[in-house]
XYZ file of C-alpha atoms in Angstrom:
404
model
C -6.720 -26.342 28.266
C -9.044 -29.235 27.623
C -10.317 -30.434 24.309
C -13.067 -28.556 22.439
C -16.577 -29.821 22.570
C -19.898 -28.642 21.110
C -20.741 -25.208 22.484
C -17.167 -23.811 22.566
C -16.689 -20.577 20.611
C -14.139 -17.910 19.545
C -14.242 -14.086 19.723
C -11.607 -11.684 18.402
C -9.312 -14.565 17.437
C -9.195 -16.026 20.964
C -10.665 -19.472 21.605
C -12.854 -19.986 24.617
C -13.046 -23.648 25.511
C -14.940 -25.518 28.148
C -13.135 -28.419 29.775
C -15.106 -31.489 30.507
C -14.363 -31.066 34.180
C -14.564 -27.245 34.341
C -16.391 -25.805 37.252
C -18.916 -22.998 37.260
C -16.285 -20.393 38.260
C -14.056 -21.029 35.225
C -17.052 -20.953 32.898
C -18.061 -17.563 34.272
C -14.563 -16.147 33.718
C -14.621 -17.329 30.107
C -17.937 -15.594 29.539
C -16.654 -12.375 31.049
C -13.624 -12.367 28.727
C -15.902 -12.933 25.712
C -18.141 -10.098 26.805
C -15.197 -7.730 27.183
C -13.872 -8.620 23.726
C -17.271 -7.903 22.130
C -17.550 -4.553 23.913
C -14.141 -3.513 22.630
C -15.161 -4.471 19.076
C -18.333 -2.341 19.231
C -16.347 0.636 20.548
C -14.244 0.536 17.386
C -17.275 1.289 15.146
C -16.697 4.611 13.376
C -19.230 7.029 14.857
C -18.408 9.463 12.086
C -19.860 7.131 9.485
C -23.145 7.055 11.410
C -23.174 10.862 11.518
C -22.645 11.001 7.750
C -25.601 8.726 7.149
C -27.851 10.803 9.429
C -26.779 14.042 7.739
C -27.414 12.542 4.301
C -30.934 11.549 5.276
C -31.629 15.024 6.635
C -30.326 16.666 3.459
C -32.499 14.380 1.350
C -35.594 15.345 3.319
C -34.683 19.026 2.974
C -34.299 18.764 -0.811
C -37.665 17.022 -1.097
C -39.293 19.755 0.978
C -37.648 22.523 -1.067
C -39.006 20.971 -4.263
C -42.494 20.985 -2.787
C -42.568 17.199 -2.862
C -43.875 14.854 -0.215
C -41.599 12.213 1.296
C -42.157 8.803 -0.287
C -44.511 6.574 1.721
C -45.696 3.003 1.205
C -49.417 3.405 1.777
C -50.910 0.737 -0.481
C -50.680 -2.013 2.139
C -52.575 0.182 4.644
C -55.742 -0.148 2.516
C -55.943 -3.881 3.060
C -58.940 -4.709 5.245
C -60.379 -1.185 5.134
C -63.333 0.090 3.157
C -64.385 3.289 1.422
C -67.669 4.876 2.507
C -69.618 7.148 0.181
C -69.895 10.591 1.776
C -71.283 12.787 -0.971
C -72.712 12.628 -4.504
C -72.444 15.672 -6.771
C -74.877 15.157 -9.608
C -77.621 17.665 -10.395
C -75.378 20.594 -11.363
C -74.202 18.821 -14.531
C -77.831 18.205 -15.607
C -77.177 14.620 -16.633
C -74.592 15.518 -19.273
C -71.879 12.825 -19.580
C -68.857 13.696 -17.466
C -65.329 13.966 -18.876
C -63.085 14.707 -15.900
C -62.380 15.883 -12.374
C -59.373 17.664 -10.941
C -58.409 18.599 -7.382
C -56.192 21.640 -6.857
C -55.539 23.680 -3.730
C -58.697 22.524 -1.915
C -60.850 23.269 -4.983
C -62.483 20.569 -7.110
C -63.097 21.103 -10.824
C -65.521 18.873 -12.745
C -66.278 18.952 -16.493
C -68.839 17.476 -18.858
C -69.587 17.184 -22.590
C -71.830 20.233 -22.616
C -68.828 22.482 -21.881
C -69.739 23.142 -18.246
C -66.830 23.274 -15.790
C -67.844 23.589 -12.149
C -65.579 24.757 -9.351
C -66.404 23.271 -5.939
C -64.953 24.241 -2.583
C -65.089 22.522 0.772
C -67.516 23.926 3.355
C -65.655 24.495 6.654
C -68.683 23.510 8.756
C -69.489 20.046 7.431
C -66.484 19.262 5.218
C -68.703 18.765 2.135
C -68.220 20.236 -1.325
C -70.336 23.196 -2.334
C -70.674 24.688 -5.809
C -68.812 27.993 -6.096
C -68.893 28.917 -9.773
C -69.773 27.535 -13.215
C -67.548 28.200 -16.247
C -68.866 27.597 -19.738
C -66.521 26.512 -22.500
C -67.550 26.693 -26.200
C -67.561 22.902 -26.585
C -67.096 19.625 -24.767
C -64.143 19.659 -22.331
C -61.933 16.566 -22.610
C -58.926 17.543 -20.470
C -58.067 20.016 -17.698
C -55.026 21.328 -15.841
C -54.589 24.046 -13.193
C -51.626 26.310 -12.499
C -52.148 28.846 -9.741
C -55.426 30.611 -10.498
C -55.430 29.602 -14.196
C -57.546 26.683 -15.386
C -56.631 25.268 -18.808
C -59.391 23.455 -20.720
C -58.860 21.303 -23.788
C -61.881 20.776 -26.035
C -62.972 18.086 -28.490
C -62.490 20.676 -31.232
C -58.776 20.846 -30.435
C -58.998 24.372 -29.054
C -57.267 25.345 -25.819
C -58.714 27.882 -23.385
C -57.326 29.514 -20.243
C -59.796 30.585 -17.538
C -58.859 32.940 -14.701
C -60.653 31.404 -11.724
C -60.573 34.706 -9.857
C -61.854 37.122 -12.508
C -63.671 34.406 -14.528
C -62.154 35.802 -17.717
C -61.690 33.258 -20.533
C -58.905 33.466 -23.121
C -58.551 31.381 -26.298
C -54.875 30.413 -26.737
C -53.238 30.631 -30.184
C -55.940 28.979 -32.283
C -53.747 28.934 -35.432
C -51.050 26.704 -33.947
C -53.303 24.512 -31.843
C -54.462 20.930 -32.276
C -56.624 19.883 -35.210
C -58.519 17.231 -33.245
C -59.656 16.580 -29.664
C -57.226 17.380 -26.839
C -57.113 14.144 -24.822
C -54.671 14.950 -22.008
C -52.509 17.569 -20.284
C -49.375 17.650 -18.155
C -47.498 20.458 -16.407
C -43.739 20.574 -15.905
C -42.165 23.658 -14.382
C -43.482 26.641 -16.412
C -44.605 24.566 -19.386
C -47.952 23.034 -20.355
C -48.032 19.963 -22.581
C -51.139 18.857 -24.422
C -51.743 15.647 -26.367
C -54.360 15.046 -29.007
C -56.124 12.671 -31.332
C -54.170 14.421 -34.107
C -51.119 12.327 -33.000
C -49.069 15.247 -31.668
C -47.761 16.601 -28.390
C -47.683 20.386 -28.121
C -45.690 22.602 -25.766
C -47.066 25.869 -24.368
C -45.595 28.648 -22.221
C -47.817 29.048 -19.177
C -46.963 32.617 -18.239
C -47.321 33.989 -21.778
C -50.114 31.524 -22.668
C -48.420 31.036 -26.010
C -47.584 28.131 -28.335
C -43.930 27.003 -28.382
C -43.395 23.717 -30.203
C -44.885 20.484 -31.522
C -43.460 17.018 -30.825
C -44.034 14.341 -33.474
C -43.610 10.585 -33.248
C -46.864 8.812 -32.396
C -48.538 6.983 -35.283
C -52.042 7.077 -33.778
C -54.166 9.094 -31.378
C -52.263 10.146 -28.243
C -54.464 9.133 -25.324
C -52.578 10.381 -22.255
C -49.533 12.198 -20.970
C -47.769 12.458 -17.600
C -44.837 14.431 -16.249
C -41.858 12.543 -14.841
C -41.431 13.386 -11.119
C -38.210 15.146 -10.194
C -37.348 16.002 -13.814
C -38.918 19.064 -15.423
C -37.664 18.219 -18.929
C -39.165 14.737 -19.418
C -42.655 13.388 -19.889
C -44.310 10.141 -21.040
C -47.241 9.544 -23.379
C -49.196 6.620 -24.836
C -50.321 6.325 -28.459
C -53.459 4.231 -28.534
C -53.274 1.788 -31.481
C -49.604 2.338 -32.234
C -49.217 0.395 -28.924
C -46.302 2.559 -27.886
C -45.161 4.329 -24.734
C -42.835 7.242 -25.418
C -40.417 9.068 -23.141
C -39.861 12.609 -24.375
C -36.568 14.310 -23.488
C -37.663 17.806 -24.351
C -34.378 19.600 -23.706
C -32.495 17.078 -25.854
C -35.192 17.048 -28.563
C -35.243 13.249 -28.486
C -37.580 10.416 -27.559
C -37.366 6.775 -26.470
C -39.960 4.341 -27.789
C -41.286 1.341 -25.855
C -43.767 -1.084 -27.455
C -45.959 -3.923 -26.320
C -44.714 -7.361 -27.385
C -46.358 -8.802 -30.503
C -47.822 -11.618 -28.435
C -49.706 -9.166 -26.199
C -53.414 -9.285 -27.091
C -53.973 -5.582 -26.355
C -54.973 -3.503 -29.343
C -54.265 -0.074 -27.856
C -52.749 1.744 -24.881
C -55.350 4.142 -23.486
C -54.093 5.359 -20.089
C -50.776 6.182 -18.412
C -49.483 7.097 -14.947
C -46.062 7.472 -13.338
C -45.690 5.645 -10.016
C -42.947 6.491 -7.520
C -40.895 3.627 -6.091
C -38.749 5.681 -3.684
C -35.314 7.346 -3.878
C -36.282 9.429 -6.944
C -36.977 6.263 -8.940
C -40.245 5.422 -10.694
C -42.030 3.045 -13.025
C -44.588 3.861 -15.698
C -47.990 2.135 -15.647
C -50.097 1.794 -18.803
C -53.659 0.530 -19.257
C -54.965 -1.141 -22.396
C -58.225 -1.881 -24.174
C -57.893 -5.551 -23.146
C -58.100 -4.588 -19.452
C -54.439 -5.248 -18.686
C -52.030 -3.034 -16.746
C -48.320 -3.095 -17.598
C -45.349 -1.692 -15.717
C -42.402 -0.241 -17.594
C -38.854 0.650 -16.586
C -36.956 3.096 -18.730
C -34.062 0.639 -18.782
C -36.042 -1.984 -20.751
C -37.956 -1.865 -24.014
C -40.569 -4.371 -22.844
C -42.869 -4.368 -19.790
C -41.260 -5.579 -16.566
C -44.617 -6.835 -15.250
C -48.153 -7.228 -16.607
C -51.468 -7.942 -14.907
C -53.378 -9.444 -17.830
C -56.882 -9.293 -16.320
C -56.775 -6.182 -14.143
C -60.259 -5.308 -15.487
C -62.768 -7.072 -17.714
C -63.346 -3.895 -19.782
C -61.008 -1.384 -21.401
C -59.095 0.654 -18.879
C -60.240 4.266 -18.946
C -58.113 5.873 -16.255
C -55.026 5.355 -14.128
C -54.080 7.576 -11.178
C -50.865 7.339 -9.166
C -51.076 8.809 -5.660
C -48.238 11.290 -5.338
C -45.035 10.097 -3.619
C -46.448 6.659 -2.833
C -46.650 3.082 -4.120
C -50.414 3.270 -4.712
C -51.986 3.083 -8.186
C -55.740 3.391 -8.817
C -57.441 2.076 -11.959
C -60.897 2.217 -13.487
C -62.544 0.960 -16.668
C -65.329 1.570 -19.130
C -67.962 -0.385 -17.334
C -66.739 -3.511 -15.503
C -68.135 -2.067 -12.244
C -64.974 -1.834 -10.152
C -62.263 0.606 -9.140
C -59.128 -1.249 -8.061
C -56.179 -0.236 -5.893
C -52.712 -1.618 -6.622
C -49.467 -1.837 -4.734
C -46.598 -1.147 -7.122
C -42.901 -1.772 -6.582
C -40.059 -1.850 -9.054
C -40.921 -5.313 -10.344
C -44.524 -6.261 -9.563
C -48.115 -5.047 -9.226
C -50.553 -6.462 -6.651
C -54.246 -5.688 -6.077
C -54.837 -4.707 -2.434
C -58.407 -3.388 -2.564
C -61.393 -2.965 -4.869
C -64.486 -0.786 -4.791
C -67.735 -1.571 -6.602
C -68.728 1.434 -8.737
C -71.128 0.930 -11.707
C -70.576 2.999 -14.835
C -67.636 4.334 -16.843
C -64.866 5.735 -14.635
C -63.653 8.671 -16.694
C -61.405 10.280 -14.072
C -60.410 10.107 -10.442
C -58.181 11.606 -7.779
C -57.168 10.651 -4.236
C -56.155 13.196 -1.617
C -54.330 12.367 1.596
C -54.350 14.705 4.601
C -52.805 13.387 7.820
C -54.395 9.926 8.196
C -57.499 10.860 6.179
C -57.969 9.641 2.617
C -60.517 11.182 0.242
C -61.284 9.446 -3.079
C -63.143 11.401 -5.772
C -64.420 9.637 -8.907
C -66.096 10.995 -12.016
C -68.563 8.297 -13.106
C -70.324 8.709 -16.437
C -72.912 6.893 -18.509
C -70.535 6.615 -21.486
C -66.774 6.731 -22.243
C -64.944 10.052 -22.026
C -64.091 10.210 -25.741
C -67.049 8.381 -27.271
C -70.677 7.416 -27.017
C -70.490 3.645 -27.487
C -71.896 1.256 -24.886
C -73.791 4.131 -23.256
C -75.950 3.221 -20.261
C -78.796 5.769 -20.364
C -80.202 4.482 -17.061
C -77.086 5.631 -15.207
C -76.915 9.272 -14.123
C -73.427 10.829 -14.352
C -72.136 11.569 -10.844
C -69.151 12.816 -8.907
C -68.696 10.404 -6.002
C -66.758 11.411 -2.893
C -65.550 8.568 -0.651
C -63.773 8.543 2.685
C -61.557 5.695 3.839
C -62.916 4.242 7.052
């Protein structure tokens, strides 16, 4: 055959050369032989390996469904270029008392304020708007809430814990002798256990069915400001300890804890909010918010943050909310006027959207049904756990937004 020139190639170990004087017929034959060799190579691909991969994906989806979890979805990027439209304002029923929280559970919305009023709202089938269904009255300001089935747990500034049956409206005080000595600042539910954190520096474990005290976890050196369950693991949770500047992973079944601290060079004085963000394939990162307005991401494989957004807000961060089984994180602060939406992966955090909302954002939740997103924010005139920097001209409100 003739010498090789630019454009000649080899397939399956056989060289296909074009001679300088080759005609169109010989070139066609060479191309046919190359095509045949490629087809034979593709036929040798192991179809069984493809079947195994498909079966593994199906099994993974089945396990997720059995656990009651939603498949992981990257939804943060879908917010870019869209806007939230205010659909409803729930205000008068709290009589201008500063709000402390909101919670969405099984199509019912619970809102709480510093007077001890907890209101249950349900969606009207005709217009899709929230309507007041019932008002519960706690003997003190409610700082934290959690719902399991028909039982609403309320944590008060006094440190007392109450369980309210939302069907019979009966209220039960839970083990006052073993409870917290200071304000209950957060709650988390894992399996059949309720965990509460408090300004008394402790984490307490409660049996939900028996509504009884079980244990106390010690370790934080300052007020514990928030707690979250770790998705996919019913024996682990994370908490942040305000001015001890620590994030702690509690391995309850092993009776141990891992401690993660902000670097000394970090200007933040305290960690005030925490959320666990999914990153897919049963993996996650922990997001924390500080009094300096920064948001940090943590991996349990490192003792220092893997990423930090130093100026996420210009005021102290008051709440973080991770949308379940997604890469979306929502943040709010004590008065910088914005709620921000972040795309989180295993190594970085990027702002994809912001919403102008004046006031202190004390709590928030985002619900996704089909392609419809509902954002609910509890906006108060003062911080959830204090009365500093209060704006008396601002009326506390529950704002309901729809993504357009």
